[in-house]
Coordinates of C-alpha atoms and ligand atoms in Angstrom, one line a residue:
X248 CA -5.3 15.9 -12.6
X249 CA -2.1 17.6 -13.2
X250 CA -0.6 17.6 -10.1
X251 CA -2.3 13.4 -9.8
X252 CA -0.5 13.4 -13.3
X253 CA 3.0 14.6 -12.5
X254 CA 3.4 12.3 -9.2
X255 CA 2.1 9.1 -11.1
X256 CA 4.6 9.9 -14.0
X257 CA 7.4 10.4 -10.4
X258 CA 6.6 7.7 -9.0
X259 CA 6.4 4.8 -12.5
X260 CA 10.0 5.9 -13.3
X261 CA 11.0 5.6 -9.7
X262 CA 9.4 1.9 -9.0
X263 CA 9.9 0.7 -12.7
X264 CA 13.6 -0.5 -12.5
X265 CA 13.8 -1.5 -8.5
X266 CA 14.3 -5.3 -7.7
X267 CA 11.0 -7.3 -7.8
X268 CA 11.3 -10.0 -5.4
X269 CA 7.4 -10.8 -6.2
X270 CA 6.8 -14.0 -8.5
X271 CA 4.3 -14.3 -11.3
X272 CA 1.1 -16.6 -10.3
X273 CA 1.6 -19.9 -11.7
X274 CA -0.8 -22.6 -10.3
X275 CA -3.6 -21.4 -12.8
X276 CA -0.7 -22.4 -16.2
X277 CA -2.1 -19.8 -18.4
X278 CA -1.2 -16.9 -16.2
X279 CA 2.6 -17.8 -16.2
X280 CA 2.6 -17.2 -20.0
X281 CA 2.5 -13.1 -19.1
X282 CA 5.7 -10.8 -19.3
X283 CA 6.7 -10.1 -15.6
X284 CA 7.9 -7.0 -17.2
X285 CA 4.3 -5.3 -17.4
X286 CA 3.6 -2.4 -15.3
X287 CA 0.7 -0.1 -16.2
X288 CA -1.1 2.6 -14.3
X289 CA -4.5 4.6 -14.7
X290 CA -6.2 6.7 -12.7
X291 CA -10.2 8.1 -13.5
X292 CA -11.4 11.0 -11.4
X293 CA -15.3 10.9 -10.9
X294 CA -15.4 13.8 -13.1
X295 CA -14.2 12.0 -16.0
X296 CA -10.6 13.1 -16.1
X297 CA -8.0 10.5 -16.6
X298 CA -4.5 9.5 -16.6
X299 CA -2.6 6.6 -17.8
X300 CA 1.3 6.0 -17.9
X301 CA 3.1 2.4 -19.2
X302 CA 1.1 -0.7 -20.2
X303 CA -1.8 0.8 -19.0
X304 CA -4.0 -0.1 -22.3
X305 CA -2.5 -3.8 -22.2
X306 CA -5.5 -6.0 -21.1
X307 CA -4.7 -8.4 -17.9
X308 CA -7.0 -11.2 -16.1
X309 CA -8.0 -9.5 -13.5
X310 CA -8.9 -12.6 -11.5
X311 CA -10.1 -11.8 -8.0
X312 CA -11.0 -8.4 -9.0
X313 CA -13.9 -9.1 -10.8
X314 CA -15.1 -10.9 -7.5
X315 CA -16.2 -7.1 -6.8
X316 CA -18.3 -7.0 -9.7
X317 CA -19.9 -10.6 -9.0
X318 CA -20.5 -9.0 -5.2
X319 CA -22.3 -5.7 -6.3
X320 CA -24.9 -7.9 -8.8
X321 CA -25.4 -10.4 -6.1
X322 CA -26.2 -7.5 -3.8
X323 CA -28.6 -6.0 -6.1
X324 CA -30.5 -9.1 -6.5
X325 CA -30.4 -10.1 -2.1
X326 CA -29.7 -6.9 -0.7
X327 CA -29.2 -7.7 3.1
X328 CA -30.3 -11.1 2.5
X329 CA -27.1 -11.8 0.8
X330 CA -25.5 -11.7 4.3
X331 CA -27.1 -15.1 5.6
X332 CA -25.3 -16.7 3.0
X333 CA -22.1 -15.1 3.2
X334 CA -20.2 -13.2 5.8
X335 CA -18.7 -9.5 6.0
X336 CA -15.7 -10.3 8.3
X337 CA -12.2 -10.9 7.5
X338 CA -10.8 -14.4 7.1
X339 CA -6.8 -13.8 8.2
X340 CA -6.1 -16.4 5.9
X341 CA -4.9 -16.8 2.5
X342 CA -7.4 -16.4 -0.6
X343 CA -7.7 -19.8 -0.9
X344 CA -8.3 -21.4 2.2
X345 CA -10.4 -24.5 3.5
X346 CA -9.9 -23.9 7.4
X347 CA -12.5 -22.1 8.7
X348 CA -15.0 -23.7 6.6
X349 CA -15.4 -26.6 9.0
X350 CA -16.2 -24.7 12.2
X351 CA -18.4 -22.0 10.3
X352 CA -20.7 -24.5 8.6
X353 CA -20.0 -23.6 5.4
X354 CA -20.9 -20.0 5.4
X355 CA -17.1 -18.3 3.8
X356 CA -16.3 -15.3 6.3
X357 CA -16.5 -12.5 3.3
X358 CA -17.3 -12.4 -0.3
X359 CA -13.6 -12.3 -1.6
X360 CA -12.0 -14.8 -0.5
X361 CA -13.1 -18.0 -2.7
X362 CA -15.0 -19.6 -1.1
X363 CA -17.2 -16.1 -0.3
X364 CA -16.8 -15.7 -4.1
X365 CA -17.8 -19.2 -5.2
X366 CA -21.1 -18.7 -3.0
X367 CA -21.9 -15.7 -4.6
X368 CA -21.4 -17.1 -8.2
X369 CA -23.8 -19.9 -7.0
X370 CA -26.4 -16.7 -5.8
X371 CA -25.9 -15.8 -9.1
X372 CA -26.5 -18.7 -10.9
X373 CA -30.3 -18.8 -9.4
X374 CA -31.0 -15.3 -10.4
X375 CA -29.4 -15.3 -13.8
X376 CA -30.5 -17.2 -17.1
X377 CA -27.8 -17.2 -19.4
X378 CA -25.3 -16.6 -16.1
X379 CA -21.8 -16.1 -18.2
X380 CA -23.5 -13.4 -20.6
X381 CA -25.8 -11.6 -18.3
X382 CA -22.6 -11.3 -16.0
X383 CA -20.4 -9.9 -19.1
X384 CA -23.2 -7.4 -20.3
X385 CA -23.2 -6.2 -16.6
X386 CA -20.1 -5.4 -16.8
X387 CA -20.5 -3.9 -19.9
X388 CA -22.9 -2.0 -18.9
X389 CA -20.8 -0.7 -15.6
X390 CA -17.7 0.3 -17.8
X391 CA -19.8 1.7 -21.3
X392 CA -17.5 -0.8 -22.9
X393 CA -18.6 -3.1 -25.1
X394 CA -15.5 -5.0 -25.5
X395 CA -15.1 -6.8 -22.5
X396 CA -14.6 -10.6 -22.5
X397 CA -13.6 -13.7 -20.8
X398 CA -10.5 -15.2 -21.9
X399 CA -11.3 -19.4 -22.4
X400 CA -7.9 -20.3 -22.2
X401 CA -7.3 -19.2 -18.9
X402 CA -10.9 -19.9 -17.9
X403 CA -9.5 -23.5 -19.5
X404 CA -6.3 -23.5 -17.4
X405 CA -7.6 -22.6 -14.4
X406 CA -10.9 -25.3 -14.5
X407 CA -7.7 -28.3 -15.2
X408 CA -6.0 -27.0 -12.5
X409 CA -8.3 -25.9 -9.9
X410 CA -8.5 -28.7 -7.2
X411 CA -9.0 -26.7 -4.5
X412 CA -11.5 -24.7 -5.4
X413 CA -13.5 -27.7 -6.2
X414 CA -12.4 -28.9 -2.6
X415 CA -13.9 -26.1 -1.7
X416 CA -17.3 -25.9 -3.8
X417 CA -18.0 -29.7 -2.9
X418 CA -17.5 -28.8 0.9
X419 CA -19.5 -25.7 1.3
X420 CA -21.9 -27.8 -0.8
X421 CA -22.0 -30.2 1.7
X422 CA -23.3 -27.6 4.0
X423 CA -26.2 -27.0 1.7
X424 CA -24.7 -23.5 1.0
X425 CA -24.4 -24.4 -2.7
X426 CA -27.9 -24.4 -4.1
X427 CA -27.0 -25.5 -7.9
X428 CA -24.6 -28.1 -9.5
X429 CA -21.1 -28.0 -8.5
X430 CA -19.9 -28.0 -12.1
X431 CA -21.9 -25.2 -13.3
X432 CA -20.5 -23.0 -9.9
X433 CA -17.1 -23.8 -10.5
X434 CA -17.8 -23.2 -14.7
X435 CA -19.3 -19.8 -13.8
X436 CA -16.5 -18.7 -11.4
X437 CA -13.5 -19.8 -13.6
X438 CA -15.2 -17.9 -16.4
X439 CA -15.6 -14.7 -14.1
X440 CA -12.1 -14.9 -12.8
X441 CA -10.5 -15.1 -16.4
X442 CA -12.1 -11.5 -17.4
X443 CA -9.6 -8.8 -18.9
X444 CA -9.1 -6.1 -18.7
X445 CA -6.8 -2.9 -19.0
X446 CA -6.0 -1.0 -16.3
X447 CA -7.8 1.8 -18.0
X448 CA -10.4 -0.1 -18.2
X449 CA -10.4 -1.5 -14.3
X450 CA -10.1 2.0 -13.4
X451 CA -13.3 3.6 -15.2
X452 CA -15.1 0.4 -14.1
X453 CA -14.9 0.8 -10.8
X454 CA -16.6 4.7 -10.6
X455 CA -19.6 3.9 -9.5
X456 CA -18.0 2.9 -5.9
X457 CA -16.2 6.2 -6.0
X458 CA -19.4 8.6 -7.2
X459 CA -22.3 8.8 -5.1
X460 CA -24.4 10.2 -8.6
X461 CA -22.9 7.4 -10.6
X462 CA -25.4 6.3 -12.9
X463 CA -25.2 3.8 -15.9
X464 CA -25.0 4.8 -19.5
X465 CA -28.3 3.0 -20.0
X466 CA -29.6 5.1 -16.8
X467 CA -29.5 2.8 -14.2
X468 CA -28.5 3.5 -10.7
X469 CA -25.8 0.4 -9.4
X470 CA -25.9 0.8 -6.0
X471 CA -27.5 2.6 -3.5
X472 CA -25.3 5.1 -1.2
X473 CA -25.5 2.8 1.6
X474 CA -25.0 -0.4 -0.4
X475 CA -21.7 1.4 -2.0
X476 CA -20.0 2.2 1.4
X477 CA -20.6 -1.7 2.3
X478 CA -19.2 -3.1 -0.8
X479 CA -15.7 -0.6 0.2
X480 CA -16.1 -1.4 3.6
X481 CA -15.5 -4.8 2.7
X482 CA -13.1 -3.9 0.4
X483 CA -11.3 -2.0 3.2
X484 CA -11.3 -5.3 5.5
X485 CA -11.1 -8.4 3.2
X486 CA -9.9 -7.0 -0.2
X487 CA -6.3 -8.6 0.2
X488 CA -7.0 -11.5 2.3
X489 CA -4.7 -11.8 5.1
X490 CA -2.8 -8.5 4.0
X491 CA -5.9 -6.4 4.3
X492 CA -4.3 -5.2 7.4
X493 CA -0.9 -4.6 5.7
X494 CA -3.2 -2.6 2.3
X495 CA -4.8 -0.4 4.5
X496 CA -1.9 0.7 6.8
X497 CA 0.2 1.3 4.1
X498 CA -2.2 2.4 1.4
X499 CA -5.1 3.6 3.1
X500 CA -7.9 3.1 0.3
X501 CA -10.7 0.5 0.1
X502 CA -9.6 -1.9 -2.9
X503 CA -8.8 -5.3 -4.6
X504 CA -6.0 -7.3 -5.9
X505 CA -6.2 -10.9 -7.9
X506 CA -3.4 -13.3 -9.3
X507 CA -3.2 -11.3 -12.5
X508 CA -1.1 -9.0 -11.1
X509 CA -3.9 -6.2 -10.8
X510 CA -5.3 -3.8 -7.8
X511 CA -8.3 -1.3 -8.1
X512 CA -8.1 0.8 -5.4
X513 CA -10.8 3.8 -4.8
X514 CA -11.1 7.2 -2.9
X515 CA -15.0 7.8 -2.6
X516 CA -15.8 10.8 -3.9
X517 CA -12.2 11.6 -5.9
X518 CA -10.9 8.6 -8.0
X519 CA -10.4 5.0 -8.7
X520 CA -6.9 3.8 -9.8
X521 CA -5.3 0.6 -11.5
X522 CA -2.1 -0.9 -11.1
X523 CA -1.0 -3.6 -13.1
X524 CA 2.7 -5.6 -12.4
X525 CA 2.4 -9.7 -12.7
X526 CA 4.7 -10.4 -10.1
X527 CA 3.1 -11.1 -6.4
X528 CA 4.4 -11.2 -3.2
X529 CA 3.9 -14.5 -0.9
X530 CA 0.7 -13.2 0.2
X531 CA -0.9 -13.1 -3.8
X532 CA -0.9 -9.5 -3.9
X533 CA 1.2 -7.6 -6.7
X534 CA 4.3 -6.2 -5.2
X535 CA 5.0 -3.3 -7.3
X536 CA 0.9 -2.7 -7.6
X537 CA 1.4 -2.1 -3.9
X538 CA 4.5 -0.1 -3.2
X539 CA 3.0 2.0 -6.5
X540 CA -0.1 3.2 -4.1
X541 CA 1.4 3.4 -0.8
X542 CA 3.8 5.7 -2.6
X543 CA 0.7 7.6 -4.6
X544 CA -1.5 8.0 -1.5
X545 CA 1.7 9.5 0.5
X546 CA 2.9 11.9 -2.2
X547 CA -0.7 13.0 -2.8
X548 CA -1.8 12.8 0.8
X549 CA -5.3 11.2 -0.3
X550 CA -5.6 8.0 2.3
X551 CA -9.0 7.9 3.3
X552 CA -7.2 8.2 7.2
Ligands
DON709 O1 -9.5 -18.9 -7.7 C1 -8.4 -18.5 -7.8 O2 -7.5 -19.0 -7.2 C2 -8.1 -17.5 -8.8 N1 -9.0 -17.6 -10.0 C3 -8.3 -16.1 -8.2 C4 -7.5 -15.9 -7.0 C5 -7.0 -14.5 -6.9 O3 -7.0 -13.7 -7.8 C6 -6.5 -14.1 -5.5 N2 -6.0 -12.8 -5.5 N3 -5.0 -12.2 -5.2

């Protein structure tokens, strides 16, 4: 950890005061209300060791991120059936697109993109009975930290605003790849999009794709071995839509960025880290959440390549 430790502290100070030329997310209202000014980092090591240097106790939305906590409950329930539903290729296209919808019959290319994400809320929905609570307590129970929660006004903001995921829903619907209510999908994903948290927080929450031996607090294995190297595989291919490419040559670690500003990133069997600066570049993803861990993986010579 020291020498993880000395390089973070390095590299904050360096990428702190450079020019942003990202811009803070503001077609979901409530996320524009955010200092651009934030910038937090935390790293966990899967032996419990951390590190955390500027806001990285502030708690964020975490938006798209949380799609890789809707994935890995999904996958418990479906296993391998999950993949008849949704594909494991990626897209190419931005987060939000309608495109390829059309020729693939309503079956989203991969889970974190929206429309892969609204489908798995809508697996979700038919497994779960009280479907916003059981997904916060599995979260809870993923991170040991009872105080995770939605926040309703951007939930709010995001539901007024959110045309085209709607366009979306409604189509893949039309496909019969929605089994439930359009309203309650939609409800359920806004909700799981608007969860906070800190990048402390994002960073300890995301062990158990990092640690083969990860088990719950309550006991519970998440994932099996082979289930966790899918879920970063993905992560590896689709975790920053059509910059997945860009991530991985620059960065070299399977993770995940949303609107809010935030990345998880995760070396199996080492770390997970969080990185949290509001403003993105034209392709959603934070800009200084990036440059932060294509500088960390260099300086610590920890890609996975
Ligand atoms: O559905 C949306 O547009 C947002 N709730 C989440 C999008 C997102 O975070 C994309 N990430 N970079």
């Amino acid at each position: 950890m020291e020498n993880y430790k000395k390089i973070i502290e390095d590299i904050y100070f360096e990428i702190k005061t450079i020019d942003d030329t990202g811009e803070i997310a503001n077609y979901i209202p409530e996320l524009a209300n955010v200092s651009d000014h934030n910038f937090g980092i935390h790293i966990t090591t899967i032996d419990n060791e951390s590190f955390g240097i500027g806001d990285f106790d502030k708690k964020f939305s975490i938006q798209s991120v949380s799609k890789v906590f809707a994935l890995t409950l999904a996958y418990k329930f479906e296993d391998a059936k999950l993949w008849e539903r949704v594909g494991i290729e990626p897209s190419g296209n931005p987060f939000n697109s309608l495109l390829q919808l059309e020729t693939d019959y309503g079956k989203p290319r991969n889970p974190f993109i929206n429309s892969g994400a609204i489908v798995i809320c809508d697996v979700l929905l038919s497994h779960l009975k009280n479907p916003k609570e059981d997904f916060l307590n599995f979260c809870k129970e993923l991170s040991n930290n009872s105080s995770l929660n939605y926040n309703e006004k951007v939930a709010q903001s995001e539901k007024k605003s959110g045309y085209r995921n709607s366009a979306l829903c409604n189509f893949i619907k039309s496909f019969g790849n929605i089994k439930n209510d359009v309203d309650e999908v939609l409800d359920f994903y806004f909700h799981i999009c608007s969860l906070e948290m800190s990048c402390k927080e994002l960073s300890k929450i995301s062990l158990f794709l990092a640690d083969d031996n990860f088990t719950s607090h309550k006991g519970n294995k998440i994932l099996t071995m082979s289930q966790a190297k899918r879920v970063n595989a993905i992560l590896l291919t689709c975790g920053f839509y059509d910059e997945s490419g860009e991530f991985a040559f620059r960065v070299g670690l399977p993770g995940k960025s949303g609107v809010g500003g935030g990345i998880v990133a995760v070396h199996p069997d080492k770390y997970c880290i969080a990185v949290w600066s509001p403003k993105l570049n034209k392709k959603g993803n934070s800009y200084k959440g990036m440059l932060f861990l294509e500088t960390f993986t260099t300086k610590t010579a920890s890609s996975i390549f």
